[in-house]
XYZ file of C-alpha atoms in Angstrom:
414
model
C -1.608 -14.505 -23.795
C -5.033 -16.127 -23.119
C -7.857 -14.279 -25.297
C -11.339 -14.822 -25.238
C -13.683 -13.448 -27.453
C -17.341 -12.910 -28.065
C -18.198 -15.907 -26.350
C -21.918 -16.874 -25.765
C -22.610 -20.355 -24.388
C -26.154 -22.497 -22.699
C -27.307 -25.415 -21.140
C -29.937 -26.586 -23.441
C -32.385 -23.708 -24.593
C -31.032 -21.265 -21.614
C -28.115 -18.923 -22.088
C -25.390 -18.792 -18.954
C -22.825 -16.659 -20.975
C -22.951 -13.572 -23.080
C -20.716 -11.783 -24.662
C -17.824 -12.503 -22.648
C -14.252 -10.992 -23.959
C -11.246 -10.781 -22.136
C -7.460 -10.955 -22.054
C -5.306 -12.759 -19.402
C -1.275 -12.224 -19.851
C 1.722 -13.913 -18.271
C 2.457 -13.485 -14.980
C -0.475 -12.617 -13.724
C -3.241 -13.903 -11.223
C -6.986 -13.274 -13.001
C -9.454 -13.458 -10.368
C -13.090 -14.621 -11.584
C -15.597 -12.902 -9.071
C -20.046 -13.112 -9.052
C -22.810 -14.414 -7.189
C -24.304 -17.724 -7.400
C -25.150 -18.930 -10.790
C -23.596 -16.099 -12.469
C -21.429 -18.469 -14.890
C -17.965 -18.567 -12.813
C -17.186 -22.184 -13.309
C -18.894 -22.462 -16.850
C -16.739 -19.467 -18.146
C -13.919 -21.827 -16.770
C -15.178 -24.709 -18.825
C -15.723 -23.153 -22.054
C -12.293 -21.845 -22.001
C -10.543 -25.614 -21.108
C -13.171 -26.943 -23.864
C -14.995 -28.934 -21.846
C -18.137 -26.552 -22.724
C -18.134 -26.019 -26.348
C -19.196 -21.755 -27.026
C -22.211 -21.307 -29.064
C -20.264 -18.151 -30.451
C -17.282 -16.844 -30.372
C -13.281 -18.448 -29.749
C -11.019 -18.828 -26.613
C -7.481 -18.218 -28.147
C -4.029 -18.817 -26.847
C -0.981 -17.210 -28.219
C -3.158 -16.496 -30.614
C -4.382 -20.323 -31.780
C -7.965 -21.492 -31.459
C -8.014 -23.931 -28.736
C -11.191 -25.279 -30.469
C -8.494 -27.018 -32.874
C -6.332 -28.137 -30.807
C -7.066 -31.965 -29.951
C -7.201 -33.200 -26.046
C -3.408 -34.169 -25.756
C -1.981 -30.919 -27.058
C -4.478 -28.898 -25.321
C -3.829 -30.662 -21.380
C 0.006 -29.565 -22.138
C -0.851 -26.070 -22.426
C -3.412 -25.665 -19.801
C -4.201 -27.319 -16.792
C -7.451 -27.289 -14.193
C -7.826 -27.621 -10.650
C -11.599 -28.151 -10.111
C -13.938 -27.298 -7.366
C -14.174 -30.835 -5.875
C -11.115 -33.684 -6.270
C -12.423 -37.381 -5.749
C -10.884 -40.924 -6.673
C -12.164 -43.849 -6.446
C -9.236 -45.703 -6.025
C -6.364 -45.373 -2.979
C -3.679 -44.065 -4.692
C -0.535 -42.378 -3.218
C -0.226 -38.640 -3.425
C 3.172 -38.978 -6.004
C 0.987 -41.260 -8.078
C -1.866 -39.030 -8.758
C 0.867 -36.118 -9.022
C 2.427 -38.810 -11.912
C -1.028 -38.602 -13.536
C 0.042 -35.197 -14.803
C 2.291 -36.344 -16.883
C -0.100 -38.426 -19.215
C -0.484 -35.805 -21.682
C 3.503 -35.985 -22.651
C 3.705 -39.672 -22.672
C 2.977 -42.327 -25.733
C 0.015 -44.871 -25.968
C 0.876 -47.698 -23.610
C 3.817 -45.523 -22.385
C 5.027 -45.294 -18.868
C 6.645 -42.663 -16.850
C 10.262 -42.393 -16.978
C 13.142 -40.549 -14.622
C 12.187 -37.291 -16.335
C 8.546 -37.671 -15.061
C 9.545 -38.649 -12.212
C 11.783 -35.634 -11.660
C 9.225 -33.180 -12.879
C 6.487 -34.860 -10.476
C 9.185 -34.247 -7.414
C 9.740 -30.820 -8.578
C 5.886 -30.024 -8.316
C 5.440 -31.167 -4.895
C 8.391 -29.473 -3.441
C 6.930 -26.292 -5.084
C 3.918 -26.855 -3.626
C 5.300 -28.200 -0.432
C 3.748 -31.541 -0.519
C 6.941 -33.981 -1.109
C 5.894 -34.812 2.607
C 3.134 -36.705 1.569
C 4.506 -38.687 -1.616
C 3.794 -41.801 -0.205
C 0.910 -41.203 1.672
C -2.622 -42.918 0.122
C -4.461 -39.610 -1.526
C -7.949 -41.170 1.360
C -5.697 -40.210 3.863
C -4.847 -36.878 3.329
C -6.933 -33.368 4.684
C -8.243 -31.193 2.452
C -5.582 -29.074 2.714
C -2.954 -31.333 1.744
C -5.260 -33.479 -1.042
C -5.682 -29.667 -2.517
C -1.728 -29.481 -2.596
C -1.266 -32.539 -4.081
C -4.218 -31.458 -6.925
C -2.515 -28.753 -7.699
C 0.890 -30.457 -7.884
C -0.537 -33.033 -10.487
C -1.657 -29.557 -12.618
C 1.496 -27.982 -12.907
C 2.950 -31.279 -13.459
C 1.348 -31.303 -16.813
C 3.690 -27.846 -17.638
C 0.996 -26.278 -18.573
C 1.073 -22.270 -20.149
C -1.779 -21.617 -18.185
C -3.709 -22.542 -15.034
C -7.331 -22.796 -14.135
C -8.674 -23.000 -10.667
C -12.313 -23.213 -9.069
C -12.873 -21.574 -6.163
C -9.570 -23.275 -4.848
C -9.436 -22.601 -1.170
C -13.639 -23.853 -0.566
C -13.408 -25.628 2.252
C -9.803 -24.960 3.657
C -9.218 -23.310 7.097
C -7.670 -20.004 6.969
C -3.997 -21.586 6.935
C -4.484 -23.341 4.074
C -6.213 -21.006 2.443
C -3.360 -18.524 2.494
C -0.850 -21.398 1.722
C -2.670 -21.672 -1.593
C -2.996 -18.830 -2.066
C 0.476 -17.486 -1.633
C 1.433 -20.697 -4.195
C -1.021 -19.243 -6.729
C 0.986 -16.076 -6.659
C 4.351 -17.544 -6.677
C 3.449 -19.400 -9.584
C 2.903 -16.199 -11.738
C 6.741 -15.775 -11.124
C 6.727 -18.634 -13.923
C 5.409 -16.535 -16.065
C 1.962 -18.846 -15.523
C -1.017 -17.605 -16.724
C -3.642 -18.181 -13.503
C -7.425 -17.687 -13.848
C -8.620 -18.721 -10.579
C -12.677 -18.625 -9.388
C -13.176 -16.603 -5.953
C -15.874 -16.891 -3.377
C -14.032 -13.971 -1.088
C -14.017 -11.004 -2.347
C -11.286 -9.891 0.366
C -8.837 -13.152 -0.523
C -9.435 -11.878 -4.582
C -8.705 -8.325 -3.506
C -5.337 -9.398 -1.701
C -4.143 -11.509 -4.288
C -5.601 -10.646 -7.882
C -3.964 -8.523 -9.842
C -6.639 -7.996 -12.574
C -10.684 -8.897 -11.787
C -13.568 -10.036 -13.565
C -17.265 -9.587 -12.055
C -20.205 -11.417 -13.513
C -23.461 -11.267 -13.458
C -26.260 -13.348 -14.860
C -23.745 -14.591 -17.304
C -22.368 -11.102 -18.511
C -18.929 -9.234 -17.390
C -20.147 -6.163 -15.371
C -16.899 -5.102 -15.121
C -12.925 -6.530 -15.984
C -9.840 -4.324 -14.988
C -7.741 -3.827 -12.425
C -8.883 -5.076 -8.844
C -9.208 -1.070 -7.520
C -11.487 -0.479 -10.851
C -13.691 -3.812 -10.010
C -13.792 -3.277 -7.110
C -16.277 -0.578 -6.160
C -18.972 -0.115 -3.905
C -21.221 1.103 -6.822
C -20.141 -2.557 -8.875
C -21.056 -4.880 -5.565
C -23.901 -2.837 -5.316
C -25.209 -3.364 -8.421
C -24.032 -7.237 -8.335
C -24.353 -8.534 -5.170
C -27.776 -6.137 -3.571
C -25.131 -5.529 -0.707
C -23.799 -2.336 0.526
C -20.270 -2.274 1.677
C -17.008 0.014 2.366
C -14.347 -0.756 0.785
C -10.845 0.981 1.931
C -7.358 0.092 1.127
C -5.572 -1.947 4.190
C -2.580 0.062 4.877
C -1.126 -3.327 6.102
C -1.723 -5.219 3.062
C -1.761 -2.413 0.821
C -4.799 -4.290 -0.345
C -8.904 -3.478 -0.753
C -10.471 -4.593 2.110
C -13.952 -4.529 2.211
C -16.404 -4.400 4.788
C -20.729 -5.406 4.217
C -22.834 -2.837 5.758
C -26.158 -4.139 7.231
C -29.337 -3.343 4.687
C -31.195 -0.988 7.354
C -34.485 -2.543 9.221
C -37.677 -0.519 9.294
C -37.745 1.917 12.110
C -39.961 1.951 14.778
C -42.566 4.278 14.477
C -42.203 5.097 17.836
C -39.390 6.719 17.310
C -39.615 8.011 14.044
C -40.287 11.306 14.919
C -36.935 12.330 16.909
C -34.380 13.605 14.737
C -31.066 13.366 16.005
C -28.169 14.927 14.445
C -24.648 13.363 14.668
C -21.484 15.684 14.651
C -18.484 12.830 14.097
C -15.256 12.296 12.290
C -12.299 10.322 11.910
C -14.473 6.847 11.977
C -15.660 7.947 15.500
C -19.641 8.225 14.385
C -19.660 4.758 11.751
C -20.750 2.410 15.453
C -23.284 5.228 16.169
C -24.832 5.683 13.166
C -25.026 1.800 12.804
C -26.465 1.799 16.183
C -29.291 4.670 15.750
C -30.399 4.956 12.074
C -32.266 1.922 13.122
C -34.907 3.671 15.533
C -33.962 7.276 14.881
C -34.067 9.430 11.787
C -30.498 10.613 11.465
C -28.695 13.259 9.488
C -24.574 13.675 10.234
C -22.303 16.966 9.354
C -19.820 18.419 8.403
C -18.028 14.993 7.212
C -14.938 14.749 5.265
C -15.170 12.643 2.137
C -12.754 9.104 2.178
C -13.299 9.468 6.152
C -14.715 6.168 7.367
C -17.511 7.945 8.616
C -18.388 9.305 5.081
C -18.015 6.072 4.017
C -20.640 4.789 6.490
C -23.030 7.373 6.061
C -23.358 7.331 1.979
C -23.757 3.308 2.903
C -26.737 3.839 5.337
C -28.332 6.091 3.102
C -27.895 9.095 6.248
C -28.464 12.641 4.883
C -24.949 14.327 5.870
C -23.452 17.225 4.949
C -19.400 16.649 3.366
C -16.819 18.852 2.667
C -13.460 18.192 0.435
C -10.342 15.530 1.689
C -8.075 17.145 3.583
C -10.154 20.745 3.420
C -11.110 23.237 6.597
C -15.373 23.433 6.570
C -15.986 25.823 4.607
C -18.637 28.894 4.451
C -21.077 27.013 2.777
C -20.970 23.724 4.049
C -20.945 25.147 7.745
C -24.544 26.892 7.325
C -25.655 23.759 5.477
C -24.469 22.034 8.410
C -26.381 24.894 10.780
C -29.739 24.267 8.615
C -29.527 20.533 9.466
C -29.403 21.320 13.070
C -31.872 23.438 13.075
C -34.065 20.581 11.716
C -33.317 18.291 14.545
C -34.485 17.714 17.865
C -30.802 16.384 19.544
C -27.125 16.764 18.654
C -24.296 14.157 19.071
C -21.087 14.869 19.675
C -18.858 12.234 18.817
C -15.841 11.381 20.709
C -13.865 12.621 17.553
C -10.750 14.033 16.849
C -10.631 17.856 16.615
C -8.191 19.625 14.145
C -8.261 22.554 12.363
C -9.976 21.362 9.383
C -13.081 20.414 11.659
C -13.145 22.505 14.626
C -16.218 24.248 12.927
C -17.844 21.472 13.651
C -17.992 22.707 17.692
C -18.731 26.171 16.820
C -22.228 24.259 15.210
C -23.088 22.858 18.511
C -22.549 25.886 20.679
C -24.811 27.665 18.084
C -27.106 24.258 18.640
C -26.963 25.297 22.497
C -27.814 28.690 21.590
C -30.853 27.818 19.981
C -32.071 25.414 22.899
C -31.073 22.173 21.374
C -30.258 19.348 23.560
C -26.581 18.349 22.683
C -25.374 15.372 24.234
C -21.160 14.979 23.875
C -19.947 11.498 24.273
C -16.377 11.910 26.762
C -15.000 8.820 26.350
C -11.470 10.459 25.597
C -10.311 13.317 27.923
C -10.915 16.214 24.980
C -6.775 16.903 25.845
C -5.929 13.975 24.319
C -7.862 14.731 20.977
C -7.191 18.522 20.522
C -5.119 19.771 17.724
C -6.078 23.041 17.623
C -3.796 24.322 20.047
C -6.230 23.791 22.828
C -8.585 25.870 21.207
C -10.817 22.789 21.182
C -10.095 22.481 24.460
C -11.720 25.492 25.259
C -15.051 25.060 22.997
C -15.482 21.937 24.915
C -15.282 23.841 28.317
C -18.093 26.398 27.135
C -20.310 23.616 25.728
C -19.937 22.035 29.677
C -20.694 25.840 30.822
C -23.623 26.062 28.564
C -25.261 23.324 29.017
C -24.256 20.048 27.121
C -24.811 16.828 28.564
C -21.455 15.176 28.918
C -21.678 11.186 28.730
C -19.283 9.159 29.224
C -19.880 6.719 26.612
C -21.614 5.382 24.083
C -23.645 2.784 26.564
C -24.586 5.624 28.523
C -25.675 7.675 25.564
C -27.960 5.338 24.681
C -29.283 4.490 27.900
C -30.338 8.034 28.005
C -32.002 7.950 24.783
C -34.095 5.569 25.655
C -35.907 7.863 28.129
C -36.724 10.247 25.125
């Protein structure tokens, strides 16, 4: 196990980390997450000792690293950096060879076990393609192979990257990644730096967020990653959901909101959505309109959306019929505006309220406008109850459009 504890550390007279304590185990991938500046990379130099702490120790199995000399310490842990240069045009198995300095003797040179143990590391890697090949030669891709090869080489306990897909295209960016992941199979501690927050949410078991130098937050990726913590770190609003493909976060940035135009500041519109079918239209009108949206279920994607934008809405329980309550809430904010949307949602029981609303919107002269993009057939769960709301609101009244375009087209003329 990797420990570190109370560290502090600067740069002259400037502090970049504070109170930083953490554990990483075996078998695991530790993803290192923050902004710009927030003391990624320098956390990942204090604990290989390039960066000596101020305060505090960086332990492993329980020994201070800080006493450890150079030698001992490279056959313990390794680091991939950031950027990989050489100044000479070496071949790709001779800069994987270079890993093995920390086992050999002064004046020593490598032998058939080296050699073995350098072969073995590019074939995990799947880089034994380019053993001969001169290191100038190779794309970034491959040189980031071979870099990681000449790590694991050294047979190290644990593994440091920095941000170790910059610069790759997306197929070598997975390739690594999937490597890093295989390699905590080995029982490899890896602490790798991430600049996507979607690539450390796939593959990180465990997260750390900075900011300014300080952990915000350090669990498990589900705990990290919230919308409150990005938030708080990153001045960004997002959704985050769980992919059911991946069975990983995924999370998606939500515009900051422009200044309305006063024009239109006065017309209220009211959106009646569900099922993700109002997050494009509230995107598309909370810039020019003021909006409120009800009755929403909470974890729908329109929920989601709405909390994000900052819409007033009116939310009922997962998986709950509208209730009582939230129905003349939702009645109230209908009241209060000048136009209803009807989004083309899904209709079950749990939100067929949600029509009885707008016929009581027609009722009370409101102009509802019902987006048709989807014969109503298709959508209806209710036994075709919805089905027949939907042929009263036509009856009544209600502008039928049949799509979003259109809808806004009309708008427009307001």
């Amino acid at each position: 196990m990797l420990s570190v504890e109370e560290i502090d550390a600067y740069y002259g007279n400037v502090k970049v980390l504070e109170k930083i304590n953490f554990s990483a185990k075996e078998g695991k991938l530790l993803g290192i997450i923050g902004p710009n500046g927030s003391g990624k990379t320098t956390l990942l130099k204090v604990i290989s000792k390039i960066i000596k702490p101020s305060v505090g120790t960086v332990l492993l199995n329980e020994f201070d690293i800080s006493k450890m000399g150079k030698r001992e310490l490279a056959r313990k842990m390794a680091v991939v950096p950031q950027e990989s240069s050489t100044s000479f045009s070496f071949t790709a198995m001779e800069i994987v060879l270079m890993g093995r300095t920390p086992h050999l003797k002064r004046f020593e040179t490598e032998g058939l076990e080296d050699l073995e143990v350098a072969k073995r590391c590019m074939k995990l890697t799947n880089c034994s393609n380019l053993a001969e090949r001169q290191i100038d030669e190779l794309s970034g891709g491959e040189l980031q192979k071979v870099i990681i090869a000449r790590a694991l080489a050294q047979e190290p306990k644990v593994l440091l990257m920095d941000e170790p897909t910059s610069h790759l295209d997306i197929k070598n960016q997975i390739e690594i990644l999937e490597l890093m992941k295989r390699l905590t199979d080995d029982r490899l501690i890896v602490i790798a730096v991430f600049h996507d927050l979607n690539m450390a949410s796939r593959y990180c078991e465990e997260l750390i967020l900075l900011k300014e130098g300080k952990i915000v937050s350090f669990g498990r990726t589900e705990e990290v990653l919230t919308s409150e913590n990005i938030r708080n770190v990153f001045d960004i609003s997002t959704s985050i959901k769980r992919d059911p493909l991946t069975n990983s976060l995924s999370l998606m940035v939500i515009p900051k909101k422009k200044e309305k135009e006063k024009i239109k500041e006065s017309l209220r519109i009211h959106i009646i959505c569900g099922g993700g079918s109002g997050s494009i239209l509230m995107h598309s009108l909370d810039e020019e309109y003021e909006i409120t949206a009800g009755v929403i279920h909470e974890l729908d994607t329109d929920f989601e959306v709405a909390k994000a934008l900052s819409i007033d809405m009116v939310s009922e329980a997962p998986f709950s019929p509208i209730g009582d309550e939230r129905y003349e809430e939702n009645l109230d904010m209908i009241r209060r505006s000048d136009i209803v949307i009807i989004a083309n949602m899904p209709v079950g029981f749990g939100n067929i309220k949600n029509l009885y609303a707008a016929i009581s919107a027609i009722e009370d002269k409101k102009e509802v406008l019902i987006i048709d993009e989807t014969p109503i057939e298709e959508r209806d769960f209710t036994d075709g109850e919805a089905t027949e709301i939907f042929k009263s609101l036509r009856e009544d009244g209600g502008i039928f459009v049949k799509d979003m375009h259109e809808l806004l087209d009309r708008l427009e003329n307001y």
